[in-house]
mmCIF file of C-alpha atoms and ligand atoms in Angstrom:
data_model
loop_
_atom_site.group_PDB
_atom_site.id
_atom_site.type_symbol
_atom_site.label_atom_id
_atom_site.label_comp_id
_atom_site.label_asym_id
_atom_site.label_seq_id
_atom_site.Cartn_x
_atom_site.Cartn_y
_atom_site.Cartn_z
ATOM 1 C CA MET H 229 5.387 -101.149 -211.148
ATOM 2 C CA LYS H 230 4.749 -98.555 -212.833
ATOM 3 C CA LEU H 231 1.041 -98.544 -214.309
ATOM 4 C CA ILE H 232 0.429 -96.768 -217.702
ATOM 5 C CA LEU H 233 -2.416 -96.342 -220.177
ATOM 6 C CA ASP H 234 -2.449 -98.259 -223.273
ATOM 7 C CA THR H 235 -4.568 -95.997 -225.136
ATOM 8 C CA GLY H 236 -4.971 -92.662 -227.404
ATOM 9 C CA ASN H 237 -8.063 -91.926 -226.633
ATOM 10 C CA VAL H 238 -8.044 -88.374 -224.335
ATOM 11 C CA GLU H 239 -11.530 -88.549 -222.868
ATOM 12 C CA GLU H 240 -10.721 -91.872 -221.455
ATOM 13 C CA ILE H 241 -7.017 -90.257 -220.655
ATOM 14 C CA LYS H 242 -8.817 -87.350 -218.772
ATOM 15 C CA LEU H 243 -10.995 -89.426 -216.913
ATOM 16 C CA LEU H 244 -8.548 -92.205 -215.595
ATOM 17 C CA SER H 245 -5.465 -90.181 -214.800
ATOM 18 C CA ASP H 246 -7.935 -88.096 -212.555
ATOM 19 C CA ILE H 247 -8.450 -91.655 -210.455
ATOM 20 C CA LEU H 248 -5.255 -93.237 -210.823
ATOM 21 C CA PRO H 249 -1.577 -92.240 -210.330
ATOM 22 C CA ILE H 250 -0.322 -93.018 -213.824
ATOM 23 C CA ASP H 251 2.930 -93.547 -214.738
ATOM 24 C CA GLY H 252 2.877 -92.867 -218.581
ATOM 25 C CA VAL H 253 0.791 -93.611 -221.647
ATOM 26 C CA THR H 254 1.830 -95.665 -224.513
ATOM 27 C CA THR H 255 0.341 -95.388 -228.079
ATOM 28 C CA ASN H 256 1.013 -97.465 -231.068
ATOM 29 C CA PRO H 257 0.209 -96.659 -234.876
ATOM 30 C CA THR H 258 -2.888 -98.846 -234.181
ATOM 31 C CA ILE H 259 -4.131 -96.848 -231.249
ATOM 32 C CA VAL H 260 -3.389 -93.493 -232.879
ATOM 33 C CA SER H 261 -5.761 -94.492 -236.137
ATOM 34 C CA LYS H 262 -8.436 -94.734 -233.899
ATOM 35 C CA GLU H 263 -8.126 -91.602 -232.855
ATOM 36 C CA LYS H 264 -8.824 -89.834 -235.964
ATOM 37 C CA LYS H 265 -6.336 -86.741 -235.242
ATOM 38 C CA LYS H 266 -3.115 -85.543 -236.863
ATOM 39 C CA PHE H 267 -0.629 -87.819 -234.905
ATOM 40 C CA THR H 268 1.926 -84.267 -233.240
ATOM 41 C CA ASP H 269 -1.908 -83.020 -231.982
ATOM 42 C CA LEU H 270 -2.857 -86.183 -230.620
ATOM 43 C CA ILE H 271 0.707 -86.250 -228.324
ATOM 44 C CA ALA H 272 0.669 -82.555 -227.218
ATOM 45 C CA GLU H 273 -3.265 -83.231 -226.283
ATOM 46 C CA ILE H 274 -2.440 -86.298 -224.234
ATOM 47 C CA GLY H 275 0.790 -84.003 -223.142
ATOM 48 C CA GLU H 276 -1.761 -81.488 -221.744
ATOM 49 C CA ILE H 277 -3.023 -83.823 -219.706
ATOM 50 C CA VAL H 278 -0.895 -85.525 -218.515
ATOM 51 C CA GLY H 279 1.834 -82.908 -217.811
ATOM 52 C CA GLU H 280 5.385 -83.140 -218.722
ATOM 53 C CA ASP H 281 6.580 -84.824 -215.765
ATOM 54 C CA ILE H 282 4.384 -88.318 -217.413
ATOM 55 C CA PRO H 283 6.217 -90.360 -220.167
ATOM 56 C CA ILE H 284 4.358 -90.559 -223.280
ATOM 57 C CA HIS H 285 5.579 -93.338 -225.459
ATOM 58 C CA ALA H 286 4.856 -93.396 -228.991
ATOM 59 C CA GLN H 287 6.138 -95.895 -232.448
ATOM 60 C CA VAL H 288 8.057 -95.156 -235.213
ATOM 61 C CA LEU H 289 6.578 -96.313 -238.301
ATOM 62 C CA SER H 290 9.989 -96.613 -240.792
ATOM 63 C CA THR H 291 11.311 -99.933 -240.967
ATOM 64 C CA LYS H 292 15.162 -98.837 -242.352
ATOM 65 C CA CYS H 293 17.515 -97.740 -239.642
ATOM 66 C CA GLU H 294 18.442 -94.785 -241.266
ATOM 67 C CA ASP H 295 14.524 -93.741 -241.739
ATOM 68 C CA ILE H 296 13.715 -95.018 -237.952
ATOM 69 C CA ILE H 297 16.572 -92.963 -236.354
ATOM 70 C CA GLU H 298 15.391 -89.879 -238.530
ATOM 71 C CA GLU H 299 11.545 -90.359 -237.285
ATOM 72 C CA ALA H 300 12.955 -91.171 -233.529
ATOM 73 C CA GLN H 301 14.691 -87.901 -233.203
ATOM 74 C CA PHE H 302 11.198 -86.120 -234.399
ATOM 75 C CA ILE H 303 9.521 -87.924 -232.150
ATOM 76 C CA SER H 304 11.692 -87.626 -228.928
ATOM 77 C CA ALA H 305 11.761 -83.766 -229.744
ATOM 78 C CA LEU H 306 7.801 -83.239 -229.597
ATOM 79 C CA ARG H 307 8.057 -82.815 -225.833
ATOM 80 C CA LYS H 308 10.168 -83.399 -222.256
ATOM 81 C CA ASN H 309 9.461 -87.284 -221.296
ATOM 82 C CA MET H 310 9.222 -88.650 -224.729
ATOM 83 C CA TYR H 311 9.898 -92.396 -225.139
ATOM 84 C CA VAL H 312 10.086 -93.280 -229.271
ATOM 85 C CA LYS H 313 8.824 -97.292 -229.555
ATOM 86 C CA ILE H 314 10.990 -99.400 -231.793
ATOM 87 C CA PRO H 315 9.756 -102.564 -232.969
ATOM 88 C CA VAL H 316 12.896 -105.037 -232.256
ATOM 89 C CA THR H 317 13.451 -105.728 -236.034
ATOM 90 C CA SER H 318 17.158 -105.858 -236.846
ATOM 91 C CA GLU H 319 16.723 -102.484 -238.504
ATOM 92 C CA GLY H 320 15.078 -101.627 -235.524
ATOM 93 C CA LEU H 321 17.805 -102.894 -232.882
ATOM 94 C CA LYS H 322 20.757 -101.404 -235.039
ATOM 95 C CA ALA H 323 18.486 -97.859 -234.623
ATOM 96 C CA ILE H 324 18.007 -98.703 -231.009
ATOM 97 C CA LYS H 325 21.804 -99.492 -230.686
ATOM 98 C CA GLU H 326 22.523 -95.830 -231.989
ATOM 99 C CA LEU H 327 19.851 -93.583 -231.013
ATOM 100 C CA SER H 328 20.848 -94.816 -227.355
ATOM 101 C CA LYS H 329 24.137 -93.640 -227.632
ATOM 102 C CA ARG H 330 22.504 -90.223 -228.948
ATOM 103 C CA GLY H 331 20.865 -90.378 -225.270
ATOM 104 C CA ILE H 332 17.057 -91.092 -226.806
ATOM 105 C CA ASN H 333 14.987 -92.979 -224.805
ATOM 106 C CA ILE H 334 13.983 -95.888 -226.490
ATOM 107 C CA THR H 335 10.772 -97.898 -225.577
ATOM 108 C CA ALA H 336 11.871 -101.474 -227.239
ATOM 109 C CA THR H 337 8.913 -102.959 -228.595
ATOM 110 C CA ALA H 338 6.465 -106.078 -230.666
ATOM 111 C CA ILE H 339 8.851 -108.239 -228.169
ATOM 112 C CA PHE H 340 7.714 -111.953 -228.623
ATOM 113 C CA THR H 341 10.705 -113.452 -226.925
ATOM 114 C CA ALA H 342 13.059 -113.437 -224.311
ATOM 115 C CA HIS H 343 15.891 -113.455 -226.364
ATOM 116 C CA GLN H 344 14.850 -110.263 -228.327
ATOM 117 C CA GLY H 345 13.703 -108.586 -224.867
ATOM 118 C CA PHE H 346 17.453 -109.260 -224.102
ATOM 119 C CA LEU H 347 19.422 -107.835 -226.948
ATOM 120 C CA ALA H 348 16.788 -104.765 -227.158
ATOM 121 C CA ALA H 349 18.399 -104.007 -223.402
ATOM 122 C CA LYS H 350 21.813 -104.870 -224.323
ATOM 123 C CA ALA H 351 21.179 -102.093 -227.045
ATOM 124 C CA GLY H 352 20.236 -99.479 -224.676
ATOM 125 C CA ALA H 353 16.642 -99.777 -224.755
ATOM 126 C CA LYS H 354 15.106 -98.207 -221.593
ATOM 127 C CA PHE H 355 11.899 -100.091 -221.387
ATOM 128 C CA VAL H 356 11.673 -103.683 -223.101
ATOM 129 C CA ALA H 357 7.857 -104.798 -224.228
ATOM 130 C CA PRO H 358 6.697 -107.739 -225.070
ATOM 131 C CA TYR H 359 3.523 -108.791 -225.707
ATOM 132 C CA VAL H 360 1.608 -110.857 -223.286
ATOM 133 C CA ASN H 361 -1.687 -111.698 -225.128
ATOM 134 C CA ARG H 362 -0.639 -111.763 -228.754
ATOM 135 C CA LEU H 363 2.061 -114.764 -227.268
ATOM 136 C CA ASP H 364 -1.121 -116.204 -225.772
ATOM 137 C CA ASN H 365 -3.287 -116.298 -228.652
ATOM 138 C CA ILE H 366 -0.387 -118.302 -230.179
ATOM 139 C CA SER H 367 -0.637 -121.219 -228.084
ATOM 140 C CA ALA H 368 2.720 -119.659 -226.291
ATOM 141 C CA ASP H 369 2.979 -118.256 -222.879
ATOM 142 C CA GLY H 370 2.811 -114.846 -222.486
ATOM 143 C CA VAL H 371 3.275 -114.801 -218.572
ATOM 144 C CA GLY H 372 6.288 -117.351 -219.296
ATOM 145 C CA THR H 373 8.400 -115.070 -221.311
ATOM 146 C CA VAL H 374 7.822 -111.957 -219.371
ATOM 147 C CA ASN H 375 8.750 -113.947 -216.171
ATOM 148 C CA ASP H 376 11.873 -115.105 -217.953
ATOM 149 C CA LEU H 377 12.497 -111.573 -219.342
ATOM 150 C CA VAL H 378 11.976 -109.763 -215.654
ATOM 151 C CA GLN H 379 14.866 -112.197 -214.288
ATOM 152 C CA ILE H 380 17.258 -112.164 -216.819
ATOM 153 C CA ILE H 381 17.189 -107.919 -216.630
ATOM 154 C CA ASP H 382 17.502 -107.974 -212.937
ATOM 155 C CA GLN H 383 20.012 -110.906 -213.018
ATOM 156 C CA TYR H 384 22.249 -108.394 -215.064
ATOM 157 C CA GLY H 385 21.141 -105.180 -214.170
ATOM 158 C CA PHE H 386 20.420 -103.658 -217.172
ATOM 159 C CA ASP H 387 19.515 -100.230 -216.596
ATOM 160 C CA CYS H 388 15.651 -101.066 -218.849
ATOM 161 C CA GLU H 389 12.356 -102.176 -217.530
ATOM 162 C CA VAL H 390 10.073 -105.115 -218.738
ATOM 163 C CA LEU H 391 7.282 -103.221 -220.098
ATOM 164 C CA ALA H 392 4.581 -106.091 -220.489
ATOM 165 C CA ALA H 393 1.862 -104.858 -223.110
ATOM 166 C CA SER H 394 -1.214 -106.247 -225.041
ATOM 167 C CA PHE H 395 -3.993 -107.648 -222.499
ATOM 168 C CA LYS H 396 -7.172 -108.649 -222.794
ATOM 169 C CA ASN H 397 -7.749 -109.617 -219.510
ATOM 170 C CA ALA H 398 -6.787 -108.584 -215.788
ATOM 171 C CA GLN H 399 -5.870 -112.030 -215.310
ATOM 172 C CA GLN H 400 -3.043 -111.595 -217.162
ATOM 173 C CA VAL H 401 -2.245 -107.945 -214.912
ATOM 174 C CA LEU H 402 -2.049 -110.017 -212.152
ATOM 175 C CA GLU H 403 0.082 -113.146 -213.165
ATOM 176 C CA LEU H 404 2.546 -110.635 -213.978
ATOM 177 C CA MET H 405 2.510 -108.639 -210.489
ATOM 178 C CA ARG H 406 2.773 -112.116 -209.024
ATOM 179 C CA CYS H 407 6.431 -112.417 -211.057
ATOM 180 C CA GLY H 408 7.560 -108.900 -210.059
ATOM 181 C CA VAL H 409 7.094 -107.175 -213.750
ATOM 182 C CA HIS H 410 8.757 -103.610 -213.871
ATOM 183 C CA SER H 411 5.895 -102.084 -215.292
ATOM 184 C CA VAL H 412 2.176 -102.908 -217.297
ATOM 185 C CA THR H 413 0.410 -100.876 -220.169
ATOM 186 C CA VAL H 414 -3.182 -101.564 -219.869
ATOM 187 C CA PRO H 415 -5.990 -100.668 -221.908
ATOM 188 C CA PRO H 416 -8.445 -98.329 -220.134
ATOM 189 C CA ASP H 417 -11.456 -101.405 -219.660
ATOM 190 C CA ILE H 418 -8.645 -103.807 -217.949
ATOM 191 C CA ALA H 419 -7.586 -100.516 -215.807
ATOM 192 C CA ARG H 420 -11.172 -100.270 -214.619
ATOM 193 C CA ALA H 421 -11.623 -104.183 -214.192
ATOM 194 C CA MET H 422 -8.738 -103.990 -212.021
ATOM 195 C CA MET H 423 -10.137 -100.635 -209.896
ATOM 196 C CA ASN H 424 -13.910 -101.791 -209.873
ATOM 197 C CA HIS H 425 -15.632 -104.505 -207.861
ATOM 198 C CA PRO H 426 -19.635 -104.548 -207.300
ATOM 199 C CA LEU H 427 -19.253 -105.726 -203.908
ATOM 200 C CA THR H 428 -17.256 -103.077 -203.117
ATOM 201 C CA ASP H 429 -20.021 -100.648 -204.199
ATOM 202 C CA TRP H 430 -22.608 -103.047 -202.503
ATOM 203 C CA SER H 431 -20.886 -102.866 -199.284
ATOM 204 C CA VAL H 432 -21.039 -98.695 -199.490
ATOM 205 C CA ASP H 433 -24.824 -98.830 -200.425
ATOM 206 C CA GLN H 434 -25.116 -101.151 -197.105
ATOM 207 C CA PHE H 435 -22.974 -98.745 -194.838
ATOM 208 C CA ILE H 436 -24.808 -95.831 -195.953
ATOM 209 C CA LYS H 437 -28.457 -97.736 -195.193
ATOM 210 C CA ASP H 438 -26.984 -98.667 -191.494
ATOM 211 C CA TRP H 439 -25.707 -95.141 -191.307
ATOM 212 C CA GLU H 440 -29.133 -93.631 -192.122
ATOM 213 C CA ASN H 441 -31.361 -96.098 -190.216
ATOM 214 C CA ALA H 442 -29.563 -95.006 -186.907
ATOM 215 C CA PHE H 443 -28.749 -91.144 -187.266
ATOM 216 C CA GLY H 444 -31.248 -90.144 -190.657
ATOM 217 C CA LYS H 445 -31.054 -89.650 -194.324
ATOM 218 C CA GLY H 446 -28.378 -86.969 -195.097
ATOM 219 C CA SER H 447 -26.468 -87.216 -191.562
ATOM 220 C CA LYS H 448 -22.371 -88.198 -191.773
ATOM 221 C CA THR H 449 -19.893 -88.453 -189.483
ATOM 222 C CA ASN H 450 -19.241 -84.533 -190.130
ATOM 223 C CA ASN H 451 -22.916 -83.231 -189.081
HETATM 224 C C1 LIG M 237 1.625 -101.005 -226.421
HETATM 225 O O1 LIG M 237 2.797 -100.618 -226.049
HETATM 226 C C2 LIG M 237 1.042 -102.520 -227.443
HETATM 227 O O2 LIG M 237 1.685 -101.552 -228.506
HETATM 228 C C3 LIG M 237 0.137 -102.544 -227.228
HETATM 229 O O3 LIG M 237 -0.157 -103.347 -225.851
HETATM 230 C C4 LIG M 237 -0.356 -104.112 -227.973
HETATM 231 O O4 LIG M 237 -1.479 -104.238 -227.861
HETATM 232 P P1 LIG M 237 -2.526 -105.033 -228.744
HETATM 233 O O5 LIG M 237 -1.768 -106.505 -228.635
HETATM 234 O O6 LIG M 237 -3.755 -105.187 -227.918
HETATM 235 O O7 LIG M 237 -2.453 -104.472 -229.812
#
């Protein structure tokens, strides 16, 4: 499963990508707007941190097919390993179909049904991003929708991965890992919730205390 960071905050990306083996960074217009930096500068900064082999996903603002195509080509040319996020409106789907023929990497986004995900995959998107928490918030079944989409993509052998997005807690991620989701994009707080446990820290403290009681303060296995 690919683990992607859903943030545009360069300090967080630096810190977390030093610790975790991340497989990419996703942004959207809301995420970018929080950083108060010029879009192209921000993508360049993120690229510097993660390196050219790690994908960055960034989203178009245009809503008409021809404009989406133009904007997508601009974003795609910003660096190697750039994925252009396109919402799955009807204009978006039309653009995905054309852009994927031209070899542009597309991440279809703002997906709320398995049908939309299927259509985007069929149009040539390399990733399809269903919004788990936004579905849960409207009393729909975020995890169930992603599960359906994973089965559809695998069953028909699409060259496409389900990139589950929009998380509010680590439990949602765990449930998707159980159903074999291909990739998840998580904000920094959820990455930390997946990584940290107070009992791990407590256990480490206890090991050190026991060792130092027996062998003296500051001693280690190698001295
Ligand atoms: C990422 O690709 C999505 O744009 C993002 O996960 C949406 O998250 P939100 O629902 O928390 O805004």
